[in-house]
Amino acid sequence: MAFQTKQDQVADILRERVIAGTYRRGERLKQADIAAELGVSITPVREALHILEAEGYVVGVSHRGLLVPEIDLERAGELLHLRLMLERDLTEAALPAMTPAKLAELKALQAAVAAAAATEDRHAVRTANYRFHFRLYEIADRPQTLGFVRILWARYPFTMQEAGSNRLARMLAEHDRILAMIEADERDGAVAAMVEHIESGWRELSPAR
């Protein structure tokens, strides 16, 4: 994987926390607290937050600082359409670059999703799911598209999806289907499985759209 600066590493951690719901929507993020928790100086945290602000993971509010933005359900349908289009393309582009080592890495990430699901830990599941998806998308080597997908994930209402055992079991089965199609070099099948996975999560959003 590509070399990451300290600020990039911090940005990755903060993205995962927003997606996982570790930081609540509307919560203020304090640079000093984050720096102390991560054991880094203020500078990489400040720069990471600038990156996340540009991507939409945080928003600057006058007299309040940087906050995790609230979800706008009125825009969620548009986000779904864009996710399907871009993540389909990234999945398709990743397949010709797939190697046994990269597939093994994806399987290990899926094992982490399964381990988190076994405890029904919502934060851990969302974090592991984020890592699984973005490792697959990184293999496509399309950084511009990947950047747009990060922006979509920042705004998508993942924390409103049902996180009960039924949804978790379906999510794991959907991931397994994607991996099985990749391993069999069934490229159309892998893309179709990813599309169904995204649409399945959308169908289980709560409350009703």
CSV table of N, CA, C and O in Angstrom, one decimal, residues 18-115:
chain,number,residue,atom,x,y,z
A,18,VAL,N,-16.0,8.2,12.2
A,18,VAL,CA,-17.3,8.9,11.8
A,18,VAL,C,-18.2,7.8,11.2
A,18,VAL,O,-19.4,7.8,11.5
A,19,ILE,N,-17.7,7.0,10.3
A,19,ILE,CA,-18.5,6.0,9.7
A,19,ILE,C,-19.1,5.0,10.7
A,19,ILE,O,-20.2,4.6,10.7
A,20,ALA,N,-18.2,4.6,11.7
A,20,ALA,CA,-18.6,3.6,12.7
A,20,ALA,C,-19.6,4.2,13.7
A,20,ALA,O,-20.3,3.5,14.4
A,21,GLY,N,-19.7,5.5,13.8
A,21,GLY,CA,-20.6,6.2,14.8
A,21,GLY,C,-19.9,6.4,16.1
A,21,GLY,O,-20.6,6.7,17.1
A,22,THR,N,-18.6,6.2,16.1
A,22,THR,CA,-17.9,6.5,17.4
A,22,THR,C,-18.0,7.9,17.7
A,22,THR,O,-18.2,8.3,18.9
A,23,TYR,N,-18.0,8.8,16.7
A,23,TYR,CA,-18.3,10.2,16.9
A,23,TYR,C,-19.8,10.4,16.5
A,23,TYR,O,-20.1,10.0,15.3
A,24,ARG,N,-20.6,10.9,17.3
A,24,ARG,CA,-22.0,11.1,17.0
A,24,ARG,C,-22.2,12.2,16.1
A,24,ARG,O,-21.4,13.2,16.0
A,25,ARG,N,-23.3,12.1,15.3
A,25,ARG,CA,-23.6,13.2,14.4
A,25,ARG,C,-23.9,14.4,15.3
A,25,ARG,O,-24.7,14.4,16.2
A,26,GLY,N,-23.3,15.5,14.9
A,26,GLY,CA,-23.5,16.8,15.6
A,26,GLY,C,-22.4,17.0,16.7
A,26,GLY,O,-22.4,18.0,17.4
A,27,GLU,N,-21.6,16.0,17.0
A,27,GLU,CA,-20.6,16.1,18.0
A,27,GLU,C,-19.4,17.0,17.6
A,27,GLU,O,-19.0,16.9,16.4
A,28,ARG,N,-18.9,17.8,18.5
A,28,ARG,CA,-17.8,18.6,18.2
A,28,ARG,C,-16.5,17.8,18.4
A,28,ARG,O,-16.3,17.1,19.4
A,29,LEU,N,-15.6,18.0,17.4
A,29,LEU,CA,-14.3,17.3,17.5
A,29,LEU,C,-13.2,18.3,18.0
A,29,LEU,O,-13.0,19.3,17.4
A,30,LYS,N,-12.5,17.9,19.1
A,30,LYS,CA,-11.6,18.8,19.7
A,30,LYS,C,-10.2,18.3,19.4
A,30,LYS,O,-9.8,17.1,19.7
A,31,GLN,N,-9.4,19.1,18.7
A,31,GLN,CA,-8.0,18.8,18.3
A,31,GLN,C,-7.2,18.2,19.4
A,31,GLN,O,-6.5,17.2,19.3
A,32,ALA,N,-7.2,18.9,20.5
A,32,ALA,CA,-6.3,18.6,21.6
A,32,ALA,C,-6.7,17.2,22.2
A,32,ALA,O,-5.8,16.4,22.5
A,33,ASP,N,-8.0,16.9,22.3
A,33,ASP,CA,-8.4,15.6,22.8
A,33,ASP,C,-8.0,14.5,21.9
A,33,ASP,O,-7.5,13.4,22.3
A,34,ILE,N,-8.1,14.7,20.6
A,34,ILE,CA,-7.8,13.7,19.6
A,34,ILE,C,-6.3,13.5,19.6
A,34,ILE,O,-5.8,12.3,19.6
A,35,ALA,N,-5.5,14.5,19.6
A,35,ALA,CA,-4.1,14.4,19.6
A,35,ALA,C,-3.6,13.6,20.9
A,35,ALA,O,-2.7,12.8,20.7
A,36,ALA,N,-4.2,14.0,22.0
A,36,ALA,CA,-3.7,13.3,23.2
A,36,ALA,C,-4.1,11.8,23.2
A,36,ALA,O,-3.3,10.9,23.6
A,37,GLU,N,-5.3,11.5,22.6
A,37,GLU,CA,-5.7,10.1,22.6
A,37,GLU,C,-4.9,9.3,21.6
A,37,GLU,O,-4.5,8.1,21.9
A,38,LEU,N,-4.5,9.9,20.5
A,38,LEU,CA,-3.7,9.2,19.5
A,38,LEU,C,-2.2,9.2,19.7
A,38,LEU,O,-1.4,8.6,19.0
A,39,GLY,N,-1.8,10.1,20.6
A,39,GLY,CA,-0.4,10.2,21.0
A,39,GLY,C,0.4,10.9,19.9
A,39,GLY,O,1.6,10.5,19.6
A,40,VAL,N,-0.2,11.9,19.3
A,40,VAL,CA,0.5,12.7,18.3
A,40,VAL,C,0.4,14.2,18.6
A,40,VAL,O,-0.4,14.6,19.5
A,41,SER,N,1.1,15.0,17.9
A,41,SER,CA,1.0,16.4,18.1
A,41,SER,C,-0.2,17.0,17.5
A,41,SER,O,-1.0,16.3,16.8
A,42,ILE,N,-0.5,18.3,17.8
A,42,ILE,CA,-1.7,18.9,17.3
A,42,ILE,C,-1.6,19.1,15.8
A,42,ILE,O,-2.6,19.0,15.1
A,43,THR,N,-0.4,19.2,15.2
A,43,THR,CA,-0.3,19.6,13.8
A,43,THR,C,-0.9,18.5,12.9
A,43,THR,O,-1.7,18.9,12.0
A,44,PRO,N,-0.6,17.2,13.0
A,44,PRO,CA,-1.2,16.2,12.1
A,44,PRO,C,-2.7,16.1,12.3
A,44,PRO,O,-3.4,15.8,11.3
A,45,VAL,N,-3.2,16.4,13.5
A,45,VAL,CA,-4.6,16.3,13.7
A,45,VAL,C,-5.3,17.5,13.0
A,45,VAL,O,-6.3,17.3,12.4
A,46,ARG,N,-4.7,18.7,13.2
A,46,ARG,CA,-5.3,19.8,12.5
A,46,ARG,C,-5.3,19.6,11.0
A,46,ARG,O,-6.3,19.9,10.3
A,47,GLU,N,-4.2,19.1,10.4
A,47,GLU,CA,-4.1,18.9,9.0
A,47,GLU,C,-5.1,17.8,8.5
A,47,GLU,O,-5.8,17.9,7.5
A,48,ALA,N,-5.3,16.8,9.4
A,48,ALA,CA,-6.2,15.7,9.0
A,48,ALA,C,-7.6,16.2,9.0
A,48,ALA,O,-8.4,15.9,8.2
A,49,LEU,N,-7.9,17.1,10.0
A,49,LEU,CA,-9.3,17.7,10.0
A,49,LEU,C,-9.6,18.6,8.9
A,49,LEU,O,-10.7,18.6,8.4
A,50,HIS,N,-8.5,19.2,8.4
A,50,HIS,CA,-8.7,20.0,7.1
A,50,HIS,C,-9.1,19.1,6.0
A,50,HIS,O,-10.0,19.4,5.1
A,51,ILE,N,-8.4,18.0,5.9
A,51,ILE,CA,-8.7,17.0,4.8
A,51,ILE,C,-10.2,16.5,5.0
A,51,ILE,O,-10.9,16.5,4.0
A,52,LEU,N,-10.6,16.2,6.2
A,52,LEU,CA,-11.9,15.6,6.4
A,52,LEU,C,-13.0,16.7,6.2
A,52,LEU,O,-14.1,16.4,5.7
A,53,GLU,N,-12.6,17.9,6.5
A,53,GLU,CA,-13.6,19.0,6.2
A,53,GLU,C,-13.8,19.2,4.7
A,53,GLU,O,-15.0,19.3,4.2
A,54,ALA,N,-12.8,19.1,3.9
A,54,ALA,CA,-12.9,19.1,2.4
A,54,ALA,C,-13.7,18.0,1.9
A,54,ALA,O,-14.4,18.1,0.9
A,55,GLU,N,-13.6,16.8,2.6
A,55,GLU,CA,-14.4,15.6,2.1
A,55,GLU,C,-15.8,15.6,2.6
A,55,GLU,O,-16.6,14.8,2.2
A,56,GLY,N,-16.1,16.4,3.6
A,56,GLY,CA,-17.4,16.4,4.2
A,56,GLY,C,-17.6,15.6,5.4
A,56,GLY,O,-18.8,15.4,5.9
A,57,TYR,N,-16.6,15.0,6.0
A,57,TYR,CA,-16.7,14.2,7.2
A,57,TYR,C,-16.9,15.1,8.4
A,57,TYR,O,-17.4,14.6,9.4
A,58,VAL,N,-16.4,16.3,8.4
A,58,VAL,CA,-16.7,17.3,9.4
A,58,VAL,C,-17.1,18.6,8.7
A,58,VAL,O,-16.7,18.9,7.6
A,59,VAL,N,-17.7,19.5,9.5
A,59,VAL,CA,-18.1,20.8,9.0
A,59,VAL,C,-17.8,21.8,10.0
A,59,VAL,O,-17.9,21.6,11.2
A,60,GLY,N,-17.3,23.0,9.5
A,60,GLY,CA,-17.0,24.1,10.4
A,60,GLY,C,-18.3,24.9,10.7
A,60,GLY,O,-19.0,25.3,9.7
A,61,VAL,N,-18.6,25.1,11.9
A,61,VAL,CA,-19.7,25.9,12.3
A,61,VAL,C,-19.3,27.1,13.2
A,61,VAL,O,-18.5,26.9,14.2
A,62,SER,N,-19.7,28.3,12.8
A,62,SER,CA,-19.3,29.5,13.5
A,62,SER,C,-19.6,29.4,15.0
A,62,SER,O,-20.7,29.0,15.4
A,63,HIS,N,-18.6,29.7,15.8
A,63,HIS,CA,-18.6,29.7,17.3
A,63,HIS,C,-18.7,28.3,17.9
A,63,HIS,O,-18.9,28.2,19.1
A,64,ARG,N,-18.7,27.3,17.1
A,64,ARG,CA,-18.8,25.9,17.6
A,64,ARG,C,-17.6,25.0,17.2
A,64,ARG,O,-17.4,24.0,17.8
A,65,GLY,N,-16.9,25.4,16.2
A,65,GLY,CA,-15.8,24.6,15.7
A,65,GLY,C,-16.1,23.6,14.7
A,65,GLY,O,-17.1,23.8,13.9
A,66,LEU,N,-15.4,22.5,14.7
A,66,LEU,CA,-15.7,21.4,13.7
A,66,LEU,C,-16.6,20.3,14.3
A,66,LEU,O,-16.3,19.8,15.4
A,67,LEU,N,-17.7,20.1,13.6
A,67,LEU,CA,-18.7,19.1,14.0
A,67,LEU,C,-18.8,18.0,13.0
A,67,LEU,O,-18.6,18.2,11.8
A,68,VAL,N,-19.2,16.8,13.5
A,68,VAL,CA,-19.6,15.7,12.6
A,68,VAL,C,-21.0,16.1,12.0
A,68,VAL,O,-21.9,16.4,12.8
A,69,PRO,N,-21.2,16.2,10.7
A,69,PRO,CA,-22.4,16.7,10.1
A,69,PRO,C,-23.6,15.8,10.4
A,69,PRO,O,-23.5,14.6,10.5
A,70,GLU,N,-24.8,16.4,10.5
A,70,GLU,CA,-26.0,15.6,10.6
A,70,GLU,C,-26.3,15.0,9.2
A,70,GLU,O,-25.9,15.4,8.2
A,71,ILE,N,-27.1,13.9,9.3
A,71,ILE,CA,-27.5,13.2,8.0
A,71,ILE,C,-28.7,13.9,7.4
A,71,ILE,O,-29.6,14.3,8.1
A,72,ASP,N,-28.6,14.1,6.1
A,72,ASP,CA,-29.8,14.7,5.4
A,72,ASP,C,-30.4,13.6,4.6
A,72,ASP,O,-30.0,13.2,3.5
A,73,LEU,N,-31.5,13.0,5.2
A,73,LEU,CA,-32.2,11.9,4.5
A,73,LEU,C,-32.8,12.3,3.2
A,73,LEU,O,-33.1,11.5,2.3
A,74,GLU,N,-33.1,13.6,3.0
A,74,GLU,CA,-33.7,14.0,1.7
A,74,GLU,C,-32.7,13.8,0.6
A,74,GLU,O,-33.1,13.7,-0.6
A,75,ARG,N,-31.4,13.8,0.9
A,75,ARG,CA,-30.4,13.6,-0.1
A,75,ARG,C,-29.9,12.2,-0.3
A,75,ARG,O,-29.1,11.9,-1.1
A,76,ALA,N,-30.4,11.3,0.6
A,76,ALA,CA,-29.9,9.9,0.6
A,76,ALA,C,-30.1,9.2,-0.6
A,76,ALA,O,-29.2,8.4,-1.0
A,77,GLY,N,-31.2,9.4,-1.3
A,77,GLY,CA,-31.5,8.7,-2.6
A,77,GLY,C,-30.4,9.0,-3.6
A,77,GLY,O,-30.0,8.1,-4.4
A,78,GLU,N,-30.1,10.3,-3.7
A,78,GLU,CA,-29.1,10.7,-4.6
A,78,GLU,C,-27.7,10.1,-4.3
A,78,GLU,O,-26.9,9.7,-5.2
A,79,LEU,N,-27.4,10.0,-3.0
A,79,LEU,CA,-26.2,9.4,-2.6
A,79,LEU,C,-26.1,7.9,-2.9
A,79,LEU,O,-25.1,7.4,-3.4
A,80,LEU,N,-27.2,7.2,-2.8
A,80,LEU,CA,-27.3,5.8,-3.2
A,80,LEU,C,-27.0,5.7,-4.7
A,80,LEU,O,-26.2,4.8,-5.1
A,81,HIS,N,-27.6,6.5,-5.5
A,81,HIS,CA,-27.4,6.4,-7.0
A,81,HIS,C,-25.9,6.6,-7.3
A,81,HIS,O,-25.3,5.9,-8.1
A,82,LEU,N,-25.3,7.6,-6.6
A,82,LEU,CA,-23.8,7.9,-6.9
A,82,LEU,C,-23.0,6.7,-6.4
A,82,LEU,O,-22.0,6.3,-7.0
A,83,ARG,N,-23.3,6.2,-5.2
A,83,ARG,CA,-22.5,5.1,-4.7
A,83,ARG,C,-22.6,3.9,-5.6
A,83,ARG,O,-21.6,3.2,-5.9
A,84,LEU,N,-23.8,3.6,-6.1
A,84,LEU,CA,-23.9,2.4,-7.0
A,84,LEU,C,-23.1,2.6,-8.3
A,84,LEU,O,-22.4,1.7,-8.7
A,85,MET,N,-23.1,3.8,-8.8
A,85,MET,CA,-22.3,4.1,-10.0
A,85,MET,C,-20.8,4.0,-9.8
A,85,MET,O,-20.1,3.3,-10.5
A,86,LEU,N,-20.3,4.6,-8.8
A,86,LEU,CA,-18.9,4.7,-8.5
A,86,LEU,C,-18.3,3.4,-7.9
A,86,LEU,O,-17.2,3.0,-8.3
A,87,GLU,N,-19.0,2.9,-7.0
A,87,GLU,CA,-18.5,1.6,-6.4
A,87,GLU,C,-18.6,0.4,-7.3
A,87,GLU,O,-17.8,-0.5,-7.2
A,88,ARG,N,-19.5,0.5,-8.2
A,88,ARG,CA,-19.6,-0.6,-9.2
A,88,ARG,C,-18.3,-0.4,-10.1
A,88,ARG,O,-17.7,-1.4,-10.4
A,89,ASP,N,-18.0,0.8,-10.5
A,89,ASP,CA,-16.8,1.0,-11.3
A,89,ASP,C,-15.5,0.6,-10.6
A,89,ASP,O,-14.6,0.0,-11.2
A,90,LEU,N,-15.4,0.9,-9.3
A,90,LEU,CA,-14.2,0.6,-8.6
A,90,LEU,C,-14.1,-0.9,-8.4
A,90,LEU,O,-13.0,-1.5,-8.6
A,91,THR,N,-15.2,-1.6,-8.2
A,91,THR,CA,-15.2,-3.0,-8.1
A,91,THR,C,-14.7,-3.7,-9.4
A,91,THR,O,-13.8,-4.5,-9.4
A,92,GLU,N,-15.3,-3.2,-10.5
A,92,GLU,CA,-14.9,-3.7,-11.8
A,92,GLU,C,-13.5,-3.5,-12.1
A,92,GLU,O,-12.8,-4.4,-12.6
A,93,ALA,N,-13.0,-2.3,-11.8
A,93,ALA,CA,-11.6,-1.9,-12.1
A,93,ALA,C,-10.6,-2.7,-11.2
A,93,ALA,O,-9.4,-2.9,-11.6
A,94,ALA,N,-11.0,-3.1,-10.0
A,94,ALA,CA,-10.1,-3.8,-9.1
A,94,ALA,C,-9.9,-5.2,-9.5
A,94,ALA,O,-8.8,-5.8,-9.2
A,95,LEU,N,-10.8,-5.8,-10.2
A,95,LEU,CA,-10.7,-7.2,-10.5
A,95,LEU,C,-9.5,-7.6,-11.4
A,95,LEU,O,-8.8,-8.6,-11.1
A,96,PRO,N,-9.2,-6.9,-12.4
A,96,PRO,CA,-8.0,-7.3,-13.2
A,96,PRO,C,-6.7,-7.1,-12.5
A,96,PRO,O,-5.7,-7.8,-12.8
A,97,ALA,N,-6.7,-6.3,-11.4
A,97,ALA,CA,-5.5,-6.1,-10.6
A,97,ALA,C,-5.4,-7.1,-9.4
A,97,ALA,O,-4.5,-7.0,-8.6
A,98,MET,N,-6.4,-7.9,-9.3
A,98,MET,CA,-6.5,-8.8,-8.1
A,98,MET,C,-5.4,-9.9,-8.2
A,98,MET,O,-5.1,-10.4,-9.3
A,99,THR,N,-4.8,-10.2,-7.1
A,99,THR,CA,-3.7,-11.2,-7.0
A,99,THR,C,-4.1,-12.1,-5.8
A,99,THR,O,-5.0,-11.7,-5.0
A,100,PRO,N,-3.6,-13.3,-5.7
A,100,PRO,CA,-3.9,-14.2,-4.5
A,100,PRO,C,-3.6,-13.5,-3.2
A,100,PRO,O,-4.3,-13.7,-2.2
A,101,ALA,N,-2.5,-12.7,-3.2
A,101,ALA,CA,-2.1,-12.0,-1.9
A,101,ALA,C,-3.2,-11.0,-1.6
A,101,ALA,O,-3.6,-10.8,-0.4
A,102,LYS,N,-3.7,-10.2,-2.6
A,102,LYS,CA,-4.7,-9.2,-2.3
A,102,LYS,C,-6.0,-9.8,-1.9
A,102,LYS,O,-6.7,-9.3,-1.0
A,103,LEU,N,-6.3,-11.0,-2.6
A,103,LEU,CA,-7.6,-11.7,-2.2
A,103,LEU,C,-7.5,-12.2,-0.8
A,103,LEU,O,-8.4,-12.1,0.0
A,104,ALA,N,-6.3,-12.7,-0.4
A,104,ALA,CA,-6.1,-13.2,1.0
A,104,ALA,C,-6.3,-12.0,2.0
A,104,ALA,O,-6.8,-12.2,3.1
A,105,GLU,N,-5.8,-10.9,1.6
A,105,GLU,CA,-6.0,-9.7,2.5
A,105,GLU,C,-7.5,-9.3,2.7
A,105,GLU,O,-7.9,-9.0,3.8
A,106,LEU,N,-8.2,-9.4,1.6
A,106,LEU,CA,-9.6,-9.1,1.7
A,106,LEU,C,-10.4,-10.2,2.5
A,106,LEU,O,-11.3,-9.8,3.3
A,107,LYS,N,-9.9,-11.4,2.4
A,107,LYS,CA,-10.5,-12.5,3.2
A,107,LYS,C,-10.2,-12.3,4.7
A,107,LYS,O,-11.1,-12.5,5.6
A,108,ALA,N,-9.0,-11.8,5.0
A,108,ALA,CA,-8.7,-11.5,6.4
A,108,ALA,C,-9.5,-10.3,6.9
A,108,ALA,O,-10.0,-10.4,8.1
A,109,LEU,N,-9.8,-9.3,6.1
A,109,LEU,CA,-10.6,-8.2,6.5
A,109,LEU,C,-12.1,-8.7,6.7
A,109,LEU,O,-12.8,-8.2,7.6
A,110,GLN,N,-12.5,-9.6,5.8
A,110,GLN,CA,-13.9,-10.2,6.0
A,110,GLN,C,-13.9,-11.0,7.3
A,110,GLN,O,-15.0,-10.9,8.0
A,111,ALA,N,-12.9,-11.7,7.7
A,111,ALA,CA,-12.8,-12.4,9.0
A,111,ALA,C,-13.0,-11.4,10.1
A,111,ALA,O,-13.6,-11.7,11.1
A,112,ALA,N,-12.4,-10.2,10.0
A,112,ALA,CA,-12.6,-9.2,11.0
A,112,ALA,C,-14.0,-8.7,11.1
A,112,ALA,O,-14.5,-8.4,12.2
A,113,VAL,N,-14.7,-8.6,10.0
A,113,VAL,CA,-16.1,-8.2,10.0
A,113,VAL,C,-16.9,-9.3,10.7
A,113,VAL,O,-17.7,-9.0,11.5
A,114,ALA,N,-16.6,-10.5,10.4
A,114,ALA,CA,-17.3,-11.6,11.0
A,114,ALA,C,-17.1,-11.7,12.5
A,114,ALA,O,-18.1,-11.9,13.3
A,115,ALA,N,-15.9,-11.4,12.9
A,115,ALA,CA,-15.6,-11.4,14.4
A,115,ALA,C,-16.3,-10.3,15.1
A,115,ALA,O,-16.9,-10.5,16.2
